Short mmCIF file of C-alpha atoms in Angstrom, two decimals:
data_model
loop_
_atom_site.label_atom_id
_atom_site.label_comp_id
_atom_site.label_asym_id
_atom_site.label_seq_id
_atom_site.Cartn_x
_atom_site.Cartn_y
_atom_site.Cartn_z
CA MET A 124 -2.81 31.09 7.78
CA THR A 125 -4.30 29.95 4.62
CA THR A 126 -7.01 27.40 3.87
CA LEU A 127 -7.10 24.59 1.19
CA GLY A 128 -8.69 26.21 -1.86
CA ASP A 129 -8.09 30.01 -0.96
CA LEU A 130 -7.79 31.93 -4.13
CA ILE A 131 -5.32 35.01 -4.66
CA GLU A 132 -6.00 37.17 -7.55
CA ILE A 133 -2.96 38.09 -9.41
CA ASP A 134 -4.90 40.20 -11.90
CA GLU A 135 -8.27 40.16 -13.55
CA ARG A 136 -7.21 37.16 -15.58
CA THR A 137 -5.13 35.11 -13.34
CA VAL A 138 -5.59 33.45 -10.17
CA LEU A 139 -3.42 31.36 -7.84
CA VAL A 140 -5.33 28.74 -6.09
CA LEU A 141 -3.77 27.66 -2.78
CA GLY A 142 -2.96 23.87 -1.62
CA GLN A 143 -2.03 22.50 1.86
CA GLU A 144 0.83 20.89 3.72
CA LEU A 145 1.24 17.27 3.79
CA ARG A 146 0.46 15.74 7.28
CA VAL A 147 0.73 12.10 7.18
CA GLU A 148 -0.07 11.74 10.86
CA ARG A 149 -3.36 13.38 10.34
CA ASP A 150 -4.20 11.52 6.95
CA GLN A 151 -3.84 14.81 5.28
CA PRO A 152 -2.65 15.02 1.79
CA ASP A 153 -0.46 17.73 0.59
CA VAL A 154 -2.16 19.72 -2.24
CA ALA A 155 -0.08 21.49 -4.73
CA ASN A 156 -0.98 25.36 -5.74
CA SER A 157 -2.59 25.82 -9.28
CA LEU A 158 -2.61 28.68 -11.63
CA VAL A 159 -5.80 29.59 -13.54
CA HIS A 160 -5.19 32.08 -16.29
CA ARG A 161 -6.98 33.21 -19.25
CA VAL A 162 -5.43 34.44 -22.41
CA GLY A 163 -7.90 35.51 -25.15
CA ASP A 164 -10.75 32.99 -25.28
CA THR A 165 -8.44 30.38 -23.75
CA LEU A 166 -8.64 28.91 -20.12
CA VAL A 167 -5.33 27.83 -19.01
CA MET A 168 -5.07 25.65 -15.87
CA VAL A 169 -1.68 24.79 -14.41
CA ASP A 170 -1.92 21.51 -12.17
CA THR A 171 -5.31 20.58 -10.73
CA GLY A 172 -4.38 19.51 -6.93
CA VAL A 173 -6.30 16.60 -5.39
CA THR A 174 -9.60 16.36 -3.11
CA SER A 175 -13.16 17.31 -3.91
CA VAL A 176 -12.67 20.44 -2.05
CA TYR A 177 -9.87 21.70 -4.23
CA ARG A 178 -11.68 20.74 -7.33
CA ALA A 179 -14.48 22.97 -6.36
CA ALA A 180 -11.99 25.78 -5.82
CA LEU A 181 -10.57 25.29 -9.24
CA ARG A 182 -13.92 25.71 -10.68
CA GLU A 183 -14.60 29.07 -8.68
CA ALA A 184 -11.31 30.33 -10.21
CA ALA A 185 -12.11 29.48 -13.58
CA ASP A 186 -15.34 31.18 -13.44
CA ARG A 187 -13.70 34.33 -11.99
CA VAL A 188 -11.34 34.71 -14.80
CA GLY A 189 -13.88 34.11 -17.49
CA PRO A 190 -15.26 34.39 -19.97
CA TRP A 191 -13.56 31.56 -22.15
CA SER A 192 -14.66 29.20 -25.00
CA ARG A 193 -11.78 26.54 -24.89
CA ALA A 194 -9.27 25.38 -22.34
CA LEU A 195 -5.83 24.09 -21.88
CA VAL A 196 -4.85 22.01 -18.99
CA LEU A 197 -0.98 21.81 -18.25
CA THR A 198 0.41 19.18 -15.86
CA THR A 199 3.88 20.20 -14.63
CA HIS A 200 4.67 16.67 -13.25
CA GLY A 201 3.09 13.32 -12.19
CA HIS A 202 3.10 13.42 -8.46
CA PRO A 203 -0.24 12.78 -7.05
CA ASP A 204 -0.57 16.12 -5.21
CA HIS A 205 -0.50 17.88 -8.70
CA VAL A 206 -2.73 15.46 -10.79
CA GLY A 207 -5.56 14.06 -8.86
CA ASN A 208 -8.36 16.50 -10.51
CA ASN A 209 -6.87 16.24 -14.17
CA ASP A 210 -10.11 14.82 -15.07
CA LEU A 211 -11.67 18.24 -14.44
CA ALA A 212 -10.75 18.98 -17.99
CA ASP A 213 -13.74 16.65 -19.12
CA GLU A 214 -16.11 18.70 -17.38
CA LEU A 215 -15.33 22.15 -18.61
CA GLY A 216 -18.05 21.91 -21.34
CA VAL A 217 -15.55 23.38 -24.00
CA PRO A 218 -13.01 22.01 -26.39
CA VAL A 219 -10.08 21.15 -24.38
CA GLU A 220 -6.23 20.14 -24.57
CA HIS A 221 -4.73 18.46 -21.63
CA TYR A 222 -0.75 17.62 -21.70
CA VAL A 223 1.44 15.72 -19.35
CA PRO A 224 5.02 14.76 -19.20
CA ALA A 225 5.89 11.30 -20.94
CA ARG A 226 8.42 10.35 -18.51
CA ASP A 227 6.15 10.48 -15.50
CA LEU A 228 3.38 8.58 -17.22
CA ASP A 229 4.22 5.11 -15.47
CA GLN A 230 3.95 6.85 -11.78
CA MET A 231 0.59 8.56 -12.81
CA ARG A 232 -0.75 5.19 -14.10
CA ASP A 233 0.33 3.49 -10.93
CA PRO A 234 1.90 5.62 -8.27
CA GLY A 235 2.52 2.99 -5.67
CA PRO A 236 5.65 1.45 -6.97
CA TYR A 237 7.29 4.81 -7.44
CA TRP A 238 6.67 5.83 -3.72
CA ILE A 239 7.51 2.32 -2.58
CA ARG A 240 10.90 2.57 -4.49
CA SER A 241 11.48 6.14 -2.97
CA PHE A 242 10.99 4.84 0.52
CA GLU A 243 13.08 1.65 -0.29
CA CYS A 244 16.10 4.29 -0.64
CA ILE A 245 15.78 5.08 3.10
CA ALA A 246 14.76 1.73 4.57
CA GLY A 247 16.37 1.25 7.89
CA LEU A 248 16.89 4.88 8.43
CA PRO A 249 14.76 7.02 10.94
CA PRO A 250 12.11 7.76 10.68
CA LEU A 251 10.41 4.99 8.56
CA PRO A 252 8.28 2.93 11.34
CA VAL A 253 6.85 0.56 8.60
CA PRO A 254 8.38 -1.35 5.58
CA PRO A 255 8.84 0.81 2.52
CA ALA A 256 5.61 -0.99 0.58
CA LEU A 257 3.30 -0.15 3.51
CA ALA A 258 4.84 3.46 3.76
CA GLY A 259 4.41 3.91 0.04
CA ASN A 260 0.71 2.55 -0.03
CA LYS A 261 -0.07 4.70 2.97
CA VAL A 262 1.13 7.73 1.24
CA VAL A 263 -0.76 6.98 -2.27
CA SER A 264 -4.14 6.24 -0.10
CA LEU A 265 -4.17 9.93 1.21
CA PHE A 266 -4.49 11.20 -2.30
CA GLN A 267 -8.00 10.30 -3.26
CA PRO A 268 -9.82 10.42 -5.59
CA MET A 269 -7.11 10.09 -8.00
CA ARG A 270 -8.07 10.79 -11.66
CA PRO A 271 -4.78 11.88 -13.61
CA PHE A 272 -6.22 11.34 -17.10
CA GLY A 273 -9.08 12.90 -19.13
CA ALA A 274 -10.26 12.00 -22.49
CA THR A 275 -7.94 14.29 -24.34
CA THR A 276 -4.96 13.62 -22.37
CA ARG A 277 -1.83 13.53 -24.43
CA THR A 278 1.98 13.92 -23.60
CA TYR A 279 3.95 17.02 -24.25
CA GLU A 280 6.46 14.73 -26.22
CA GLU A 281 3.86 14.04 -28.92
CA ARG A 282 4.54 17.64 -30.09
CA PRO A 283 7.31 18.83 -31.96
CA LEU A 284 10.16 20.06 -29.45
CA GLU A 285 10.68 23.78 -29.79
CA ARG A 286 13.71 26.08 -29.01
CA ILE A 287 12.21 29.05 -27.01
CA ARG A 288 14.03 32.11 -26.38
CA ILE A 289 13.11 34.38 -23.17
CA GLY A 290 15.35 37.48 -22.90
CA SER A 291 18.81 36.20 -22.92
CA LEU A 292 17.76 32.62 -21.93
CA ARG A 293 17.27 29.83 -24.21
CA PHE A 294 15.07 26.70 -23.32
CA THR A 295 13.32 23.89 -25.10
CA GLY A 296 9.74 23.04 -24.70
CA TRP A 297 6.67 23.81 -26.04
CA THR A 298 4.56 27.20 -26.69
CA PHE A 299 0.94 27.52 -26.65
CA ALA A 300 -1.90 30.34 -27.41
CA ASP A 301 0.51 32.07 -29.91
CA GLY A 302 3.49 32.06 -27.68
CA ALA A 303 1.70 33.32 -24.59
CA VAL A 304 2.04 30.35 -22.61
CA ARG A 305 5.56 28.68 -22.61
CA VAL A 306 6.22 25.22 -20.93
CA LEU A 307 9.94 24.76 -20.37
CA ARG A 308 11.62 21.35 -19.88
CA SER A 309 13.16 21.21 -16.30
CA GLN A 310 13.21 17.73 -15.16
CA GLY A 311 15.13 18.36 -11.76
CA HIS A 312 12.45 17.64 -9.00
CA CYS A 313 11.44 14.51 -10.86
CA ALA A 314 12.11 12.93 -14.36
CA GLY A 315 9.14 14.59 -16.49
CA HIS A 316 9.00 18.06 -14.63
CA VAL A 317 8.21 21.23 -16.46
CA ILE A 318 7.81 24.81 -15.50
CA VAL A 319 5.41 27.33 -17.04
CA HIS A 320 5.95 30.93 -18.11
CA LEU A 321 2.66 32.90 -18.62
CA ARG A 322 3.85 35.96 -20.88
CA ASP A 323 1.09 38.34 -20.50
CA CYS A 324 0.87 38.43 -16.60
CA GLY A 325 4.83 37.79 -16.27
CA VAL A 326 4.26 34.78 -14.02
CA LEU A 327 6.98 32.16 -13.83
CA HIS A 328 5.62 29.02 -12.19
CA LEU A 329 8.44 26.55 -10.84
CA SER A 330 6.09 24.25 -9.37
CA ASP A 331 8.24 21.85 -7.44
CA GLU A 332 11.62 22.76 -8.87
CA GLY A 333 11.84 25.39 -5.97
CA ASN A 334 10.95 23.03 -3.20
CA GLY A 335 14.06 23.38 -1.33
CA PRO A 336 17.73 23.23 -2.17
CA CYS A 337 18.09 19.37 -2.58
CA GLY A 338 15.73 17.33 -4.29
CA ALA A 339 14.39 14.44 -2.29
CA MET A 340 12.77 12.20 -4.83
CA CYS A 341 14.39 8.97 -6.31
CA ASP A 342 14.42 10.46 -9.63
CA ALA A 343 15.68 13.99 -8.86
CA ASP A 344 18.48 15.51 -10.58
CA GLN A 345 20.35 18.12 -8.55
CA LEU A 346 22.13 19.76 -11.27
CA LYS A 347 18.77 20.55 -13.11
CA ILE A 348 17.16 21.82 -9.98
CA GLN A 349 19.99 24.05 -9.65
CA THR A 350 20.06 25.24 -13.24
CA VAL A 351 16.23 26.11 -12.96
CA LEU A 352 16.89 28.22 -10.07
CA GLY A 353 19.50 30.10 -12.20
CA ALA A 354 16.20 31.36 -14.03
CA VAL A 355 16.58 34.52 -11.81
CA SER A 356 17.84 36.26 -14.95
CA LEU A 357 14.33 36.38 -16.27
CA PHE A 358 13.42 38.63 -13.32
CA GLU A 359 16.55 40.81 -13.47
CA GLU A 360 15.76 41.30 -17.27
CA GLU A 361 12.08 41.85 -16.55
CA GLU A 362 10.93 38.94 -18.63
CA ALA A 363 9.15 37.77 -15.60
CA THR A 364 7.92 39.90 -12.67
CA LEU A 365 6.16 37.41 -10.39
CA LEU A 366 7.28 33.98 -9.04
CA THR A 367 4.86 31.23 -7.94
CA ASP A 368 5.63 27.52 -7.11
CA GLY A 369 3.73 24.52 -5.85
CA HIS A 370 4.06 24.46 -2.19
CA THR A 371 4.85 27.90 -0.83
CA PHE A 372 1.67 29.98 -0.18
CA ALA A 373 3.23 33.26 -1.44
CA LEU A 374 3.72 35.57 -4.38
CA ARG A 375 7.17 36.85 -4.89
CA ARG A 376 8.04 39.93 -6.93
CA GLY A 377 11.08 41.64 -8.52
CA ALA A 378 13.86 41.88 -6.13
CA ASP A 379 12.30 39.50 -3.75
CA VAL A 380 12.55 36.86 -6.32
CA VAL A 381 16.09 37.50 -6.98
CA SER A 382 16.91 37.33 -3.29
CA TYR A 383 14.84 34.06 -2.76
CA LEU A 384 16.46 32.15 -5.79
CA ASP A 385 19.81 33.25 -4.97
CA GLY A 386 19.06 32.00 -1.20
CA LEU A 387 18.17 28.56 -2.53
CA LEU A 388 21.27 28.34 -4.51
CA GLU A 389 23.27 29.35 -1.48
CA GLN A 390 21.66 26.72 0.47
CA ALA A 391 22.42 24.04 -2.04
CA THR A 392 26.22 24.83 -1.92
CA ALA A 393 26.04 25.09 1.82
CA LEU A 394 24.44 21.70 2.13
CA GLN A 395 26.93 20.13 -0.15
CA ALA A 396 29.93 21.62 1.93
CA ALA A 397 27.98 20.49 5.12
CA ALA A 398 27.81 16.95 3.76
CA LEU A 399 31.31 16.89 2.71
CA LYS A 400 32.24 17.88 6.42
CA LEU A 401 30.31 15.19 7.95
CA THR A 402 31.58 12.32 5.51
CA GLY A 403 35.25 13.90 6.28
CA GLU A 404 38.05 11.46 5.31
CA SER A 405 36.16 8.29 6.35
CA ARG A 406 36.38 5.54 4.02
CA GLN A 407 33.00 4.46 5.03
CA VAL A 408 29.71 6.23 6.14
CA ARG A 409 26.73 4.70 7.72
CA PRO A 410 23.69 6.42 5.98
CA SER A 411 21.68 6.36 9.55
CA GLU A 412 24.27 8.41 11.23
CA PHE A 413 24.74 10.82 8.21
CA THR A 414 20.97 11.45 8.00
CA ALA A 415 20.74 12.18 11.67
CA ARG A 416 23.50 14.82 11.60
CA TYR A 417 22.34 15.96 8.05
CA ALA A 418 18.80 16.46 9.59
CA GLU A 419 20.61 18.90 12.20
CA THR A 420 22.33 20.85 9.41
CA ILE A 421 19.12 21.47 7.49
CA ALA A 422 16.96 22.39 10.70
CA ASP A 423 17.24 26.02 9.68
CA PRO A 424 13.71 27.21 8.36
CA GLY A 425 13.22 26.70 4.69
CA VAL A 426 16.38 24.63 4.22
CA GLY A 427 14.26 21.54 4.39
CA GLY A 428 11.88 22.59 1.46
CA ALA A 429 8.30 23.77 1.43
CA ASN A 430 6.85 20.83 2.89
CA PRO A 431 9.47 19.50 5.46
CA ASN A 432 9.12 16.16 7.13
CA ALA A 433 11.52 13.52 8.47
CA MET A 434 11.00 11.30 5.66
CA PHE A 435 11.81 13.77 3.07
CA THR A 436 14.98 14.76 5.08
CA ALA A 437 16.09 11.24 4.94
CA MET A 438 15.45 10.95 1.04
CA MET A 439 17.39 14.35 0.81
CA ALA A 440 20.31 12.91 3.04
CA VAL A 441 20.70 9.70 0.70
CA ASN A 442 20.57 11.81 -2.46
CA GLN A 443 23.17 14.10 -0.90
CA LEU A 444 25.53 11.05 -0.41
CA ARG A 445 25.06 9.80 -3.95
CA GLU A 446 25.85 13.49 -5.06
CA LEU A 447 29.10 13.13 -3.48
CA GLY A 448 29.95 10.09 -5.17
CA LEU A 449 29.31 7.54 -2.34
CA ARG A 450 27.64 4.37 -3.21
CA PRO A 451 26.12 1.64 -0.84
CA GLU A 452 28.46 -1.39 -0.56
CA SER A 453 25.63 -3.78 -0.33
CA GLY A 454 21.85 -4.12 -0.50
CA ALA A 455 21.62 -4.63 3.41
CA VAL A 456 19.54 -2.24 5.45
CA ASP A 457 21.96 0.60 6.46
CA ALA A 458 24.84 -1.00 4.66
CA PRO A 459 27.79 1.56 4.76
CA TRP A 460 28.41 3.69 1.93
CA SER A 461 31.92 4.48 0.42
CA ARG A 462 33.73 6.06 -2.55
CA PRO A 463 34.38 3.34 -5.07
CA THR A 464 38.13 2.64 -5.44
CA LEU A 465 39.83 4.27 -8.41
CA HIS A 466 42.18 2.16 -10.49
CA ASN A 467 43.20 1.80 -13.92
CA PRO A 468 42.10 -1.59 -15.72
CA ASP A 469 44.76 -4.20 -15.89
CA PRO A 470 46.35 -4.04 -19.39
CA THR A 471 47.02 -7.78 -19.28
CA GLY A 472 43.15 -8.51 -18.85
CA PRO A 473 41.01 -9.43 -21.66
CA GLY A 474 39.89 -6.70 -24.06
CA PRO A 475 36.68 -5.23 -24.86
CA GLY A 476 34.19 -7.99 -26.18
#
């Protein structure tokens, strides 16, 4: 068992700060893990979680890895459990830079519409007991205080995009601290997501890209999630030696990382195979029926993601239907989904324009 704000020392310059699970029924927000690292005289903080308790733990971790005379705060993506204490950058008392993904700015400014839209996708499906607007606002209300911006906040995209090579793999992103910190674009879990490689301690931080084999959010990109999981090559080539993420409270090393990431990819293919079997040859699928049967498929430990709950399961199910090429036939609650009819355009019809 772990407690919110527990510190795990990776080395004398690197600490993993542990978060907690989401429990909506107890009004408990999930809090993402953070990394605190020092390279030279620069403090590097990857994500800031949320709650005042967690803020104090970040300060303790920063003191533990010191001394430092400047700071770099990096946000992996804009979800509330990762950004609530971002204004801590203003309290460090040293010159500081803070970067966030441009594509997540809207939800960081006003998270309500993002979560309402996410829940609208599962309206009428179990287990949403209240309308999407109420559910979205309820979830957002758990994450307080919410201060996602500091005086120095800028977007990564204001910097020139770089081509980054790590071993045999090529990425695009941005480097800091003379290349010791690499921010790599991933954009799978949500539209703006990045992952972080800390060269000197060999840590690859997936944040939420490894949060289960199927992305749940409305802006998730399943292909990009699976591509990021393919970064297992970094461990096979020993360009990275330790894996951390946003929501599993563990450090994974060496062969364990390879097995873990390969396992997530296997789960992704297995879930799609199961979804195909569930849809079968049917012309129409009721999302409520599909979701109930899909939930049974992902009941195995770990398949539902690091923070499993019924709402996220329903969101995963809807994304899986979309991934298979099905589309809702109308905007009605629990309207059937089906594959669009494929036919060539009428050559006698009007031309373009």
